[in-house]
Amino acid sequence: FFFLMIRRPPRSTQSRSSAASDVYKRQLPDFSQEVLSRVHTLPGIAEQGPFDQLTINDYYPGQGIPPHFDTHSPFEEFFCSLCLGSGVVMSFKSHKGDQKHIFLPQRSLVIFSGEARFAWLHSIASRKLDKVDGKLFFRRRRISLTFRRIKHDPCRCAYPFYCDSQGYDPVDVKKKRKKGGEDIEKQQGISVGEITEEGSNPSELEKKYVYDVYDKIAPHFSHTRYKPWPKIESFLNGLEQSSIVVDIGCGNGKYLPVNSANLYSLGTDRSHSLIEICRERDEKFQVFSAESLQLPIRDSIADVAISIAVIHHFSNKAMRIRAIQELTRVTRIGGQILIYVWAFEQDKNFGSQDVFVPWHLQFKYEDNDVVNTSIKEKEDDEEEKASDKSKIEELDVEIDEGRKTVVYKRYYHLFKKGELESLIAELPFLQIEESFYDHANWCVRLRRLS
Amino acid sequence: MRLLSHNLLMCNVKGCSENNYPLRILVQKSKIIEAELNPDFLRKLVTKLDWKGLHTTLISLDFHKFPEQLAEDDWKNEEFLKELHNVLMQTHIIEGKLVCPNCQREYPIVNGIPNMILKDSELK
């Protein structure tokens, strides 16, 4: 059956995604049939099947629509839009920051597919005129007819970082933005430059930009890490009774209470501060602090080992491999290993794989002496000034006066698609059973073989 | 830290690869935190662990009531289940030390948390 939706130009507060539930009438209007009979023969659209949803937008000069992309899962790949009454310039922006402006003439049809459909934001500026080839065009009242085909199975596109069927959660991301959680910190990755450390033990880089930072930010970090990710939750909920689960790099113990009636979970983290927070949450949590590259856990004793957002903190391949080796060693033959690492391919442009990601530690969580010190000139004692300055320099932090935060840098090696799999391919006794993208992480579920 | 968890641990200091399990326990303070007894859960869990090591540890802590070897019938014995549950699931070590029988490295337990972070010199 057919859906028809007529609406006024959306304001910025409205949801970007087309709500297929706003049903007005159940038939595509007669006047659209002629256009559709021509459009339905076009390559791509012919294979996809006829359009069965129509959205009509009515734009007065000066009205536009903010940057958005059409949610993947409700509709098939190809959709098209007929531009009536006036031409208009449509703007496109990619997640990498590239921009394009395309003039859509009156009575033209624009067809969206592929990368433009799945991974670029499109928008129309709220203005009364457009400039095309040096000429000014005054907009008239414009009516767009956008035809889509409703989709009934999950999206399997090649752009998982925007795909709601493959782990992208736009509503969740907006919530997190407001709470100052994970998403804000991904805004600027500061490139680290060349990593020259070769060894398989944590270097000064890990100590300064991972271990020390987590110890410092532990309470604030824990405050923003409260929601277990659904896929990990359901993985844990599906395990056999009495499974022994070790969470290597458990942070604030987010996954320790999952399915606790059935599982025996043990958590460990290199940050003793975070482990203390685990215990504050629940004194029954079994936790201890330890180095994940050399675990004080017996061989082959766990049914499952999980490593969620941990291995990306190691600055060279030798350490990352070693982390996976340790996960393997402690897991019994036939047991499973679940690894999540931050993806390079996500809707924030990181620029390079090795980055410092800022953490804004609110003043209330920070020591007074760090907050009160600034590198500005003061009328202080020369000696005091110098030692204060060196303390800030030693910590390598900045004071963000506007946001009232101390900014710490955390080191990340962002994984490219396939990189995690290629690391695992170098190790024996591991079989990749599942490989996927979830919430801006590349993930694998492994089986330990004999 | 429960004794069940302790059974999973070993010393992994550089060079320490033999006789590094089970770690000796010195208890300064322990606490009973009640938990619901689930016999099936307990049996399956304990069966995966190393009973020999568990038993040695229990003896060292003056829990002498448990057999050296487990038999099928033990799991049907309610008294046994209750006592085992009490000592493995309900008893938590709050303050103390874990000590490696091989290299004598001490790992402090403070507020129920063992700190097993190694020094640079102990890394392989």
mmCIF file of N, CA and C in Angstrom, chain A residues 79-202:
data_model
loop_
_atom_site.group_PDB
_atom_site.id
_atom_site.type_symbol
_atom_site.label_atom_id
_atom_site.label_comp_id
_atom_site.label_asym_id
_atom_site.label_seq_id
_atom_site.Cartn_x
_atom_site.Cartn_y
_atom_site.Cartn_z
ATOM 1 N N PHE A 79 16.328 6.970 -3.860
ATOM 2 C CA PHE A 79 15.130 7.798 -3.777
ATOM 3 C C PHE A 79 15.332 9.014 -4.667
ATOM 4 N N CYS A 80 14.213 9.673 -5.041
ATOM 5 C CA CYS A 80 14.367 10.802 -5.955
ATOM 6 C C CYS A 80 13.440 11.938 -5.559
ATOM 7 N N SER A 81 13.799 13.098 -6.026
ATOM 8 C CA SER A 81 13.042 14.277 -5.632
ATOM 9 C C SER A 81 12.802 15.159 -6.849
ATOM 10 N N LEU A 82 11.530 15.511 -7.071
ATOM 11 C CA LEU A 82 11.134 16.348 -8.192
ATOM 12 C C LEU A 82 11.041 17.786 -7.696
ATOM 13 N N CYS A 83 11.622 18.701 -8.465
ATOM 14 C CA CYS A 83 11.743 20.084 -8.009
ATOM 15 C C CYS A 83 10.815 20.973 -8.829
ATOM 16 N N LEU A 84 9.706 21.427 -8.213
ATOM 17 C CA LEU A 84 8.697 22.153 -8.982
ATOM 18 C C LEU A 84 8.516 23.587 -8.500
ATOM 19 N N GLY A 85 8.313 24.480 -9.433
ATOM 20 C CA GLY A 85 7.975 25.858 -9.083
ATOM 21 C C GLY A 85 9.172 26.780 -9.055
ATOM 22 N N SER A 86 10.341 26.230 -8.706
ATOM 23 C CA SER A 86 11.528 27.069 -8.631
ATOM 24 C C SER A 86 12.762 26.184 -8.620
ATOM 25 N N GLY A 87 13.854 26.725 -9.125
ATOM 26 C CA GLY A 87 15.131 26.043 -8.954
ATOM 27 C C GLY A 87 15.647 26.343 -7.555
ATOM 28 N N VAL A 88 16.660 25.611 -7.141
ATOM 29 C CA VAL A 88 17.234 25.863 -5.823
ATOM 30 C C VAL A 88 18.635 25.250 -5.772
ATOM 31 N N VAL A 89 19.503 25.826 -4.953
ATOM 32 C CA VAL A 89 20.812 25.209 -4.756
ATOM 33 C C VAL A 89 20.729 24.285 -3.539
ATOM 34 N N MET A 90 21.125 23.045 -3.740
ATOM 35 C CA MET A 90 21.164 22.099 -2.622
ATOM 36 C C MET A 90 22.622 21.898 -2.226
ATOM 37 N N SER A 91 22.875 21.895 -0.929
ATOM 38 C CA SER A 91 24.243 21.747 -0.434
ATOM 39 C C SER A 91 24.464 20.354 0.132
ATOM 40 N N PHE A 92 25.683 19.853 -0.080
ATOM 41 C CA PHE A 92 26.024 18.519 0.406
ATOM 42 C C PHE A 92 27.305 18.596 1.213
ATOM 43 N N LYS A 93 27.346 17.858 2.317
ATOM 44 C CA LYS A 93 28.549 17.829 3.137
ATOM 45 C C LYS A 93 28.864 16.401 3.539
ATOM 46 N N SER A 94 30.122 15.984 3.355
ATOM 47 C CA SER A 94 30.494 14.628 3.742
ATOM 48 C C SER A 94 31.031 14.623 5.172
ATOM 49 N N HIS A 95 31.146 13.433 5.748
ATOM 50 C CA HIS A 95 31.655 13.327 7.119
ATOM 51 C C HIS A 95 33.109 13.750 7.195
ATOM 52 N N LYS A 96 33.761 13.818 6.012
ATOM 53 C CA LYS A 96 35.156 14.255 6.017
ATOM 54 C C LYS A 96 35.252 15.770 5.924
ATOM 55 N N GLY A 97 34.107 16.421 5.743
ATOM 56 C CA GLY A 97 34.122 17.876 5.656
ATOM 57 C C GLY A 97 34.068 18.422 4.251
ATOM 58 N N ASP A 98 34.086 17.525 3.233
ATOM 59 C CA ASP A 98 33.979 18.015 1.849
ATOM 60 C C ASP A 98 32.609 18.619 1.622
ATOM 61 N N GLN A 99 32.556 19.667 0.813
ATOM 62 C CA GLN A 99 31.270 20.316 0.532
ATOM 63 C C GLN A 99 31.033 20.432 -0.958
ATOM 64 N N LYS A 100 29.775 20.250 -1.356
ATOM 65 C CA LYS A 100 29.398 20.469 -2.757
ATOM 66 C C LYS A 100 28.068 21.210 -2.788
ATOM 67 N N HIS A 101 27.936 22.060 -3.801
ATOM 68 C CA HIS A 101 26.656 22.755 -3.992
ATOM 69 C C HIS A 101 26.164 22.469 -5.394
ATOM 70 N N ILE A 102 24.949 21.998 -5.474
ATOM 71 C CA ILE A 102 24.411 21.622 -6.785
ATOM 72 C C ILE A 102 23.119 22.380 -7.030
ATOM 73 N N PHE A 103 23.038 22.990 -8.222
ATOM 74 C CA PHE A 103 21.823 23.712 -8.571
ATOM 75 C C PHE A 103 20.808 22.727 -9.126
ATOM 76 N N LEU A 104 19.636 22.679 -8.513
ATOM 77 C CA LEU A 104 18.570 21.835 -9.021
ATOM 78 C C LEU A 104 17.596 22.731 -9.795
ATOM 79 N N PRO A 105 17.583 22.616 -11.109
ATOM 80 C CA PRO A 105 16.699 23.496 -11.888
ATOM 81 C C PRO A 105 15.233 23.154 -11.644
ATOM 82 N N GLN A 106 14.380 24.131 -11.933
ATOM 83 C CA GLN A 106 12.950 23.876 -11.862
ATOM 84 C C GLN A 106 12.598 22.746 -12.829
ATOM 85 N N ARG A 107 11.692 21.863 -12.381
ATOM 86 C CA ARG A 107 11.237 20.731 -13.188
ATOM 87 C C ARG A 107 12.300 19.649 -13.375
ATOM 88 N N SER A 108 13.320 19.653 -12.511
ATOM 89 C CA SER A 108 14.339 18.598 -12.602
ATOM 90 C C SER A 108 14.046 17.522 -11.566
ATOM 91 N N LEU A 109 14.654 16.373 -11.797
ATOM 92 C CA LEU A 109 14.540 15.257 -10.868
ATOM 93 C C LEU A 109 15.940 14.920 -10.383
ATOM 94 N N VAL A 110 16.137 14.897 -9.108
ATOM 95 C CA VAL A 110 17.437 14.496 -8.571
ATOM 96 C C VAL A 110 17.285 13.105 -7.955
ATOM 97 N N ILE A 111 18.235 12.222 -8.286
ATOM 98 C CA ILE A 111 18.182 10.848 -7.782
ATOM 99 C C ILE A 111 19.327 10.633 -6.812
ATOM 100 N N PHE A 112 19.016 10.186 -5.624
ATOM 101 C CA PHE A 112 20.023 9.909 -4.602
ATOM 102 C C PHE A 112 20.305 8.417 -4.557
ATOM 103 N N SER A 113 21.611 8.082 -4.542
ATOM 104 C CA SER A 113 21.973 6.673 -4.352
ATOM 105 C C SER A 113 23.397 6.613 -3.818
ATOM 106 N N GLY A 114 23.818 5.439 -3.398
ATOM 107 C CA GLY A 114 25.205 5.225 -2.987
ATOM 108 C C GLY A 114 25.652 6.161 -1.877
ATOM 109 N N GLU A 115 26.862 6.652 -2.048
ATOM 110 C CA GLU A 115 27.471 7.483 -1.010
ATOM 111 C C GLU A 115 26.649 8.732 -0.725
ATOM 112 N N ALA A 116 26.091 9.323 -1.782
ATOM 113 C CA ALA A 116 25.287 10.542 -1.587
ATOM 114 C C ALA A 116 24.054 10.233 -0.758
ATOM 115 N N ARG A 117 23.536 9.057 -0.904
ATOM 116 C CA ARG A 117 22.318 8.653 -0.197
ATOM 117 C C ARG A 117 22.632 8.304 1.246
ATOM 118 N N PHE A 118 23.738 7.572 1.451
ATOM 119 C CA PHE A 118 24.000 6.996 2.771
ATOM 120 C C PHE A 118 24.912 7.828 3.656
ATOM 121 N N ALA A 119 25.797 8.614 3.050
ATOM 122 C CA ALA A 119 26.857 9.156 3.895
ATOM 123 C C ALA A 119 27.087 10.656 3.778
ATOM 124 N N TRP A 120 26.319 11.352 2.948
ATOM 125 C CA TRP A 120 26.474 12.802 2.869
ATOM 126 C C TRP A 120 25.229 13.467 3.455
ATOM 127 N N LEU A 121 25.458 14.573 4.135
ATOM 128 C CA LEU A 121 24.338 15.363 4.643
ATOM 129 C C LEU A 121 23.897 16.317 3.543
ATOM 130 N N HIS A 122 22.590 16.425 3.331
ATOM 131 C CA HIS A 122 22.140 17.431 2.371
ATOM 132 C C HIS A 122 21.286 18.479 3.073
ATOM 133 N N SER A 123 21.287 19.651 2.483
ATOM 134 C CA SER A 123 20.565 20.761 3.121
ATOM 135 C C SER A 123 20.237 21.819 2.081
ATOM 136 N N ILE A 124 19.306 22.676 2.459
ATOM 137 C CA ILE A 124 18.998 23.838 1.618
ATOM 138 C C ILE A 124 19.098 25.059 2.511
ATOM 139 N N ALA A 125 19.910 25.997 2.089
ATOM 140 C CA ALA A 125 20.131 27.186 2.913
ATOM 141 C C ALA A 125 18.846 28.003 3.029
ATOM 142 N N SER A 126 18.652 28.571 4.215
ATOM 143 C CA SER A 126 17.471 29.416 4.421
ATOM 144 C C SER A 126 17.758 30.806 3.890
ATOM 145 N N ARG A 127 17.575 30.979 2.615
ATOM 146 C CA ARG A 127 17.802 32.302 2.029
ATOM 147 C C ARG A 127 16.861 32.474 0.855
ATOM 148 N N LYS A 128 16.796 33.698 0.337
ATOM 149 C CA LYS A 128 15.819 33.986 -0.714
ATOM 150 C C LYS A 128 16.404 33.928 -2.110
ATOM 151 N N LEU A 129 17.762 33.900 -2.183
ATOM 152 C CA LEU A 129 18.324 33.787 -3.513
ATOM 153 C C LEU A 129 19.547 32.896 -3.519
ATOM 154 N N ASP A 130 19.827 32.360 -4.708
ATOM 155 C CA ASP A 130 20.986 31.505 -4.893
ATOM 156 C C ASP A 130 21.864 32.089 -5.989
ATOM 157 N N LYS A 131 23.153 31.813 -5.874
ATOM 158 C CA LYS A 131 24.086 32.281 -6.892
ATOM 159 C C LYS A 131 24.545 31.079 -7.705
ATOM 160 N N VAL A 132 24.327 31.126 -9.006
ATOM 161 C CA VAL A 132 24.701 30.010 -9.862
ATOM 162 C C VAL A 132 25.497 30.555 -11.038
ATOM 163 N N ASP A 133 26.739 30.070 -11.201
ATOM 164 C CA ASP A 133 27.612 30.558 -12.273
ATOM 165 C C ASP A 133 27.673 32.071 -12.289
ATOM 166 N N GLY A 134 27.786 32.663 -11.142
ATOM 167 C CA GLY A 134 27.906 34.122 -11.082
ATOM 168 C C GLY A 134 26.586 34.863 -11.193
ATOM 169 N N LYS A 135 25.506 34.154 -11.534
ATOM 170 C CA LYS A 135 24.221 34.841 -11.680
ATOM 171 C C LYS A 135 23.367 34.628 -10.438
ATOM 172 N N LEU A 136 22.582 35.636 -10.142
ATOM 173 C CA LEU A 136 21.704 35.529 -8.982
ATOM 174 C C LEU A 136 20.332 35.033 -9.401
ATOM 175 N N PHE A 137 19.799 34.050 -8.693
ATOM 176 C CA PHE A 137 18.452 33.555 -8.948
ATOM 177 C C PHE A 137 17.594 33.781 -7.708
ATOM 178 N N PHE A 138 16.525 34.471 -7.894
ATOM 179 C CA PHE A 138 15.602 34.635 -6.771
ATOM 180 C C PHE A 138 14.688 33.428 -6.731
ATOM 181 N N ARG A 139 14.594 32.869 -5.550
ATOM 182 C CA ARG A 139 13.748 31.680 -5.431
ATOM 183 C C ARG A 139 12.281 32.082 -5.470
ATOM 184 N N ARG A 140 11.488 31.179 -6.031
ATOM 185 C CA ARG A 140 10.035 31.321 -5.950
ATOM 186 C C ARG A 140 9.537 30.201 -5.039
ATOM 187 N N ARG A 141 8.238 30.198 -4.856
ATOM 188 C CA ARG A 141 7.675 29.112 -4.053
ATOM 189 C C ARG A 141 8.001 27.798 -4.727
ATOM 190 N N ARG A 142 8.540 26.855 -3.958
ATOM 191 C CA ARG A 142 9.014 25.595 -4.536
ATOM 192 C C ARG A 142 8.333 24.435 -3.832
ATOM 193 N N ILE A 143 7.872 23.520 -4.653
ATOM 194 C CA ILE A 143 7.272 22.311 -4.086
ATOM 195 C C ILE A 143 8.104 21.125 -4.520
ATOM 196 N N SER A 144 8.554 20.330 -3.550
ATOM 197 C CA SER A 144 9.338 19.145 -3.909
ATOM 198 C C SER A 144 8.512 17.907 -3.633
ATOM 199 N N LEU A 145 8.637 16.980 -4.560
ATOM 200 C CA LEU A 145 7.991 15.676 -4.392
ATOM 201 C C LEU A 145 9.107 14.654 -4.258
ATOM 202 N N THR A 146 9.232 14.068 -3.076
ATOM 203 C CA THR A 146 10.285 13.083 -2.859
ATOM 204 C C THR A 146 9.670 11.698 -2.784
ATOM 205 N N PHE A 147 10.104 10.843 -3.698
ATOM 206 C CA PHE A 147 9.569 9.481 -3.782
ATOM 207 C C PHE A 147 10.559 8.503 -3.172
ATOM 208 N N ARG A 148 10.040 7.604 -2.326
ATOM 209 C CA ARG A 148 10.891 6.596 -1.696
ATOM 210 C C ARG A 148 10.200 5.241 -1.747
ATOM 211 N N ARG A 149 10.998 4.205 -1.529
ATOM 212 C CA ARG A 149 10.402 2.874 -1.436
ATOM 213 C C ARG A 149 10.669 2.344 -0.022
ATOM 214 N N ILE A 150 9.644 1.920 0.648
ATOM 215 C CA ILE A 150 9.762 1.461 2.029
ATOM 216 C C ILE A 150 10.543 0.154 2.084
ATOM 217 N N LYS A 151 11.398 0.068 3.069
ATOM 218 C CA LYS A 151 12.281 -1.091 3.200
ATOM 219 C C LYS A 151 11.769 -1.974 4.331
ATOM 220 N N HIS A 152 11.879 -3.284 4.147
ATOM 221 C CA HIS A 152 11.346 -4.193 5.154
ATOM 222 C C HIS A 152 12.407 -5.080 5.777
ATOM 223 N N ASP A 153 13.663 -4.871 5.431
ATOM 224 C CA ASP A 153 14.740 -5.653 6.045
ATOM 225 C C ASP A 153 15.844 -4.665 6.448
ATOM 226 N N PRO A 154 16.762 -5.092 7.281
ATOM 227 C CA PRO A 154 17.784 -4.153 7.771
ATOM 228 C C PRO A 154 18.692 -3.644 6.640
ATOM 229 N N CYS A 155 19.228 -2.483 6.835
ATOM 230 C CA CYS A 155 20.116 -1.899 5.843
ATOM 231 C C CYS A 155 21.488 -2.577 5.908
ATOM 232 N N ARG A 156 22.018 -2.901 4.735
ATOM 233 C CA ARG A 156 23.342 -3.537 4.700
ATOM 234 C C ARG A 156 24.270 -2.720 3.815
ATOM 235 N N CYS A 157 24.213 -1.415 3.973
ATOM 236 C CA CYS A 157 25.002 -0.569 3.088
ATOM 237 C C CYS A 157 26.474 -0.593 3.482
ATOM 238 N N ALA A 158 27.276 0.024 2.650
ATOM 239 C CA ALA A 158 28.716 0.048 2.887
ATOM 240 C C ALA A 158 29.141 1.250 3.707
ATOM 241 N N TYR A 159 28.200 1.883 4.403
ATOM 242 C CA TYR A 159 28.520 3.089 5.175
ATOM 243 C C TYR A 159 28.015 2.931 6.608
ATOM 244 N N PRO A 160 28.576 1.969 7.315
ATOM 245 C CA PRO A 160 28.037 1.628 8.631
ATOM 246 C C PRO A 160 28.094 2.757 9.641
ATOM 247 N N PHE A 161 28.996 3.711 9.386
ATOM 248 C CA PHE A 161 29.118 4.751 10.397
ATOM 249 C C PHE A 161 27.947 5.708 10.418
ATOM 250 N N TYR A 162 27.045 5.616 9.432
ATOM 251 C CA TYR A 162 25.814 6.409 9.491
ATOM 252 C C TYR A 162 24.587 5.516 9.535
ATOM 253 N N CYS A 163 24.802 4.203 9.679
ATOM 254 C CA CYS A 163 23.724 3.262 9.413
ATOM 255 C C CYS A 163 23.054 2.796 10.694
ATOM 256 N N ASP A 164 21.782 3.077 10.819
ATOM 257 C CA ASP A 164 21.082 2.701 12.049
ATOM 258 C C ASP A 164 20.856 1.199 12.157
ATOM 259 N N SER A 165 20.979 0.478 11.040
ATOM 260 C CA SER A 165 20.894 -0.990 11.129
ATOM 261 C C SER A 165 22.217 -1.592 11.579
ATOM 262 N N GLN A 166 23.270 -0.781 11.514
ATOM 263 C CA GLN A 166 24.587 -1.324 11.806
ATOM 264 C C GLN A 166 25.240 -0.604 12.973
ATOM 265 N N GLY A 167 24.434 -0.105 13.850
ATOM 266 C CA GLY A 167 24.983 0.380 15.110
ATOM 267 C C GLY A 167 24.941 1.876 15.330
ATOM 268 N N TYR A 168 24.660 2.689 14.297
ATOM 269 C CA TYR A 168 24.621 4.139 14.483
ATOM 270 C C TYR A 168 23.299 4.526 15.112
ATOM 271 N N ASP A 169 23.356 5.288 16.157
ATOM 272 C CA ASP A 169 22.138 5.638 16.882
ATOM 273 C C ASP A 169 22.042 7.149 16.979
ATOM 274 N N PRO A 170 21.401 7.789 16.020
ATOM 275 C CA PRO A 170 21.415 9.252 15.984
ATOM 276 C C PRO A 170 20.775 9.888 17.198
ATOM 277 N N VAL A 171 19.730 9.283 17.745
ATOM 278 C CA VAL A 171 19.063 9.865 18.913
ATOM 279 C C VAL A 171 19.985 9.792 20.106
ATOM 280 N N ASP A 172 20.634 8.656 20.251
ATOM 281 C CA ASP A 172 21.549 8.447 21.358
ATOM 282 C C ASP A 172 22.698 9.432 21.289
ATOM 283 N N VAL A 173 23.201 9.647 20.072
ATOM 284 C CA VAL A 173 24.320 10.564 19.887
ATOM 285 C C VAL A 173 23.927 11.965 20.319
ATOM 286 N N LYS A 174 22.704 12.361 20.019
ATOM 287 C CA LYS A 174 22.261 13.707 20.398
ATOM 288 C C LYS A 174 22.176 13.821 21.910
ATOM 289 N N LYS A 175 21.685 12.764 22.547
ATOM 290 C CA LYS A 175 21.578 12.778 24.013
ATOM 291 C C LYS A 175 22.958 12.914 24.623
ATOM 292 N N LYS A 176 23.892 12.168 24.080
ATOM 293 C CA LYS A 176 25.238 12.172 24.635
ATOM 294 C C LYS A 176 25.871 13.533 24.451
ATOM 295 N N ARG A 177 25.588 14.167 23.341
ATOM 296 C CA ARG A 177 26.157 15.491 23.089
ATOM 297 C C ARG A 177 25.758 16.425 24.210
ATOM 298 N N LYS A 178 24.497 16.339 24.593
ATOM 299 C CA LYS A 178 24.031 17.246 25.631
ATOM 300 C C LYS A 178 24.674 16.931 26.965
ATOM 301 N N LYS A 179 24.895 15.644 27.226
ATOM 302 C CA LYS A 179 25.442 15.293 28.527
ATOM 303 C C LYS A 179 26.958 15.385 28.553
ATOM 304 N N GLY A 180 27.546 15.728 27.459
ATOM 305 C CA GLY A 180 28.997 15.882 27.452
ATOM 306 C C GLY A 180 29.707 14.553 27.514
ATOM 307 N N GLY A 181 29.084 13.529 26.956
ATOM 308 C CA GLY A 181 29.656 12.188 27.029
ATOM 309 C C GLY A 181 30.601 11.884 25.897
ATOM 310 N N GLU A 182 30.567 10.638 25.467
ATOM 311 C CA GLU A 182 31.551 10.167 24.504
ATOM 312 C C GLU A 182 31.652 11.020 23.255
ATOM 313 N N ASP A 183 30.506 11.524 22.740
ATOM 314 C CA ASP A 183 30.558 12.140 21.433
ATOM 315 C C ASP A 183 31.323 13.458 21.426
ATOM 316 N N ILE A 184 31.138 14.270 22.446
ATOM 317 C CA ILE A 184 31.822 15.570 22.470
ATOM 318 C C ILE A 184 33.326 15.372 22.404
ATOM 319 N N GLU A 185 33.817 14.356 23.108
ATOM 320 C CA GLU A 185 35.257 14.208 23.160
ATOM 321 C C GLU A 185 35.834 13.822 21.814
ATOM 322 N N LYS A 186 35.006 13.282 20.907
ATOM 323 C CA LYS A 186 35.550 12.889 19.621
ATOM 324 C C LYS A 186 35.636 14.067 18.664
ATOM 325 N N GLN A 187 35.287 15.258 19.120
ATOM 326 C CA GLN A 187 35.222 16.375 18.193
ATOM 327 C C GLN A 187 36.551 16.743 17.583
ATOM 328 N N GLN A 188 37.581 16.803 18.405
ATOM 329 C CA GLN A 188 38.864 17.122 17.783
ATOM 330 C C GLN A 188 39.872 16.065 18.141
ATOM 331 N N GLY A 189 40.328 15.345 17.159
ATOM 332 C CA GLY A 189 41.452 14.465 17.415
ATOM 333 C C GLY A 189 42.705 15.231 17.056
ATOM 334 N N ILE A 190 43.590 15.365 18.003
ATOM 335 C CA ILE A 190 44.846 16.056 17.715
ATOM 336 C C ILE A 190 45.840 14.995 17.299
ATOM 337 N N SER A 191 46.418 15.196 16.128
ATOM 338 C CA SER A 191 47.305 14.164 15.618
ATOM 339 C C SER A 191 48.531 13.997 16.505
ATOM 340 N N VAL A 192 48.941 12.777 16.689
ATOM 341 C CA VAL A 192 50.052 12.482 17.577
ATOM 342 C C VAL A 192 51.389 12.597 16.865
ATOM 343 N N GLY A 193 51.380 12.384 15.565
ATOM 344 C CA GLY A 193 52.674 12.385 14.872
ATOM 345 C C GLY A 193 53.259 10.984 14.888
ATOM 346 N N GLU A 194 54.500 10.869 14.626
ATOM 347 C CA GLU A 194 55.113 9.562 14.459
ATOM 348 C C GLU A 194 55.300 8.835 15.780
ATOM 349 N N ILE A 195 54.881 7.595 15.798
ATOM 350 C CA ILE A 195 55.101 6.768 16.982
ATOM 351 C C ILE A 195 56.347 5.951 16.716
ATOM 352 N N THR A 196 57.354 6.097 17.536
ATOM 353 C CA THR A 196 58.579 5.368 17.250
ATOM 354 C C THR A 196 58.834 4.237 18.229
ATOM 355 N N GLU A 197 58.084 4.218 19.331
ATOM 356 C CA GLU A 197 58.301 3.185 20.350
ATOM 357 C C GLU A 197 57.994 1.808 19.782
ATOM 358 N N GLU A 198 58.937 0.871 19.913
ATOM 359 C CA GLU A 198 58.783 -0.435 19.286
ATOM 360 C C GLU A 198 58.373 -1.523 20.258
ATOM 361 N N GLY A 199 58.657 -1.341 21.537
ATOM 362 C CA GLY A 199 58.534 -2.435 22.485
ATOM 363 C C GLY A 199 57.116 -2.894 22.752
ATOM 364 N N SER A 200 56.987 -4.044 23.427
ATOM 365 C CA SER A 200 55.668 -4.583 23.704
ATOM 366 C C SER A 200 55.257 -4.339 25.142
ATOM 367 N N ASN A 201 55.913 -3.406 25.801
ATOM 368 C CA ASN A 201 55.483 -2.981 27.130
ATOM 369 C C ASN A 201 55.008 -1.549 27.053
ATOM 370 N N PRO A 202 54.125 -1.159 27.967
ATOM 371 C CA PRO A 202 53.626 0.214 27.917
ATOM 372 C C PRO A 202 54.785 1.208 28.024
#
